[in-house]
Coordinates of C-alpha atoms in Angstrom, one line a residue:
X109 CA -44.8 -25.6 -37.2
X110 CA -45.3 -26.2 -33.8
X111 CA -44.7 -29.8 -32.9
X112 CA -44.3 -29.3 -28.9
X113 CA -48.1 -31.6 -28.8
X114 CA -46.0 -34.4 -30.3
X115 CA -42.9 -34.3 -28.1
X116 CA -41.9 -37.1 -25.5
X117 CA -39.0 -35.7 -24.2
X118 CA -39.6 -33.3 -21.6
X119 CA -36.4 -32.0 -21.2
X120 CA -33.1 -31.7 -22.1
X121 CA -30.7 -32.5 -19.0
X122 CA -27.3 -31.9 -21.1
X123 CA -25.8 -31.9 -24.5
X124 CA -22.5 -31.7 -26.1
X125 CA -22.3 -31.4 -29.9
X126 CA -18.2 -31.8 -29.7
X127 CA -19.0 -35.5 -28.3
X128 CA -22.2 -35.9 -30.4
X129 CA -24.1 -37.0 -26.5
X130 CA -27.2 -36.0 -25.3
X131 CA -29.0 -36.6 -22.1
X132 CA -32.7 -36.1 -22.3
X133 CA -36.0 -36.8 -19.8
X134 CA -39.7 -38.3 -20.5
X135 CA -41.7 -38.6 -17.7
X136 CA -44.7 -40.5 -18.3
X137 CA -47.7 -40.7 -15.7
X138 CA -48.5 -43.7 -14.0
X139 CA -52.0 -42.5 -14.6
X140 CA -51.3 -42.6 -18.6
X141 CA -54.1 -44.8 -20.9
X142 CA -51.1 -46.7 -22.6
X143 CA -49.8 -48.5 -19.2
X144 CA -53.7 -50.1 -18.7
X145 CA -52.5 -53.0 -21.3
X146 CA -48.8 -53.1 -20.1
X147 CA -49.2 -55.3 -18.0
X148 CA -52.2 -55.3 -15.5
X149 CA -50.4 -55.5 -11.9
X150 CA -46.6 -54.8 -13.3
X151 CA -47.1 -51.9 -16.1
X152 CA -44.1 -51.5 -18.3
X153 CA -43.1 -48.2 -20.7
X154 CA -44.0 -50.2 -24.2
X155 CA -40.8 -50.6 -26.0
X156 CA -41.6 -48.3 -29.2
X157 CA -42.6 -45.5 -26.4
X158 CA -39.1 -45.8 -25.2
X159 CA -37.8 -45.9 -29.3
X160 CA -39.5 -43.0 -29.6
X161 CA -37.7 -41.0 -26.7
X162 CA -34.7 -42.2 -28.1
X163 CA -35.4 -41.4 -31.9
X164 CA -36.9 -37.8 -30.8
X165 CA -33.4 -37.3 -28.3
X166 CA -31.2 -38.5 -31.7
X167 CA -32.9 -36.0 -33.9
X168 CA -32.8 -33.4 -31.0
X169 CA -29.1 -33.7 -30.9
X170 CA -28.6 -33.8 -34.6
X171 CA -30.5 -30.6 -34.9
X172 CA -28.6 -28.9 -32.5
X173 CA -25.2 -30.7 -34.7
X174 CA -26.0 -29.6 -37.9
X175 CA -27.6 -26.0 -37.2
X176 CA -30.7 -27.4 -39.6
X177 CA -34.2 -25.8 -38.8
X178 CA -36.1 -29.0 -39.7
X179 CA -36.3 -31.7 -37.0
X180 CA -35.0 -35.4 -38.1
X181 CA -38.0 -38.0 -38.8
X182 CA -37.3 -41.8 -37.6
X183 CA -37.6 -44.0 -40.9
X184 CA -37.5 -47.1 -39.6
X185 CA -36.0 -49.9 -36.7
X186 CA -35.0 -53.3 -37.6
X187 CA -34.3 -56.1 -34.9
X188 CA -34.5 -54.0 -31.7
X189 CA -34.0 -55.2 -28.5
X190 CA -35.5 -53.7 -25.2
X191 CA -32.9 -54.8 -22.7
X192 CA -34.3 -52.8 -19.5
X193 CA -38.0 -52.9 -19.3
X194 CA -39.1 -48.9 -18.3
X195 CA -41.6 -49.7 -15.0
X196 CA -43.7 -47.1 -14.3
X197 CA -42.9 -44.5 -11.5
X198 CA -39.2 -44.1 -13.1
X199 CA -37.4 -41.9 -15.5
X200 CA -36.7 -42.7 -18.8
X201 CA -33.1 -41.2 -19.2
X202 CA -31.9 -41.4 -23.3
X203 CA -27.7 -40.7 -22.5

């Protein structure tokens, strides 16, 4: 199964399965649809975008971990907290 189409993570910068760390990049365009309601005049990376880049680098990481060939689904999130809004132009970095 190719799931490449539903990837945010572009690529992985580094990863170290002794320390269980990975550093991954998302680059989104500033051109992208899902900035034109985050916020007109200061667009912001929606925090469930960035959840996702997380979620996808966690599951990355464990796939690597655990030699598995199936990729890791996110089940849920309860009481998340965005504590650095993602503005557009920069680089998500997941580390």
């Amino acid at each position: 199964m190719d799931i490449s189409h539903f990837s945010v993570i572009d690529r992985v910068l580094a990863i170290d399965v002794a320390k269980g760390t990975i550093c991954s990049q998302s680059r989104v365009p500033m051109s992208d649809t899902l900035f034109e309601g985050h916020f007109p005049g200061m667009p912001l990376l929606p925090g469930t975008i960035q959840t996702e880049i997380m979620a996808q680098s966690a599951g990355l990481l464990a796939l690597v971990h655990t030699a598995q060939d199936r990729m890791a689904v996110l089940a849920g999130v309860d009481r998340a907290r965005v504590w650095r809004p993602g503005a557009t132009g920069e680089e998500f970095r997941n580390s």
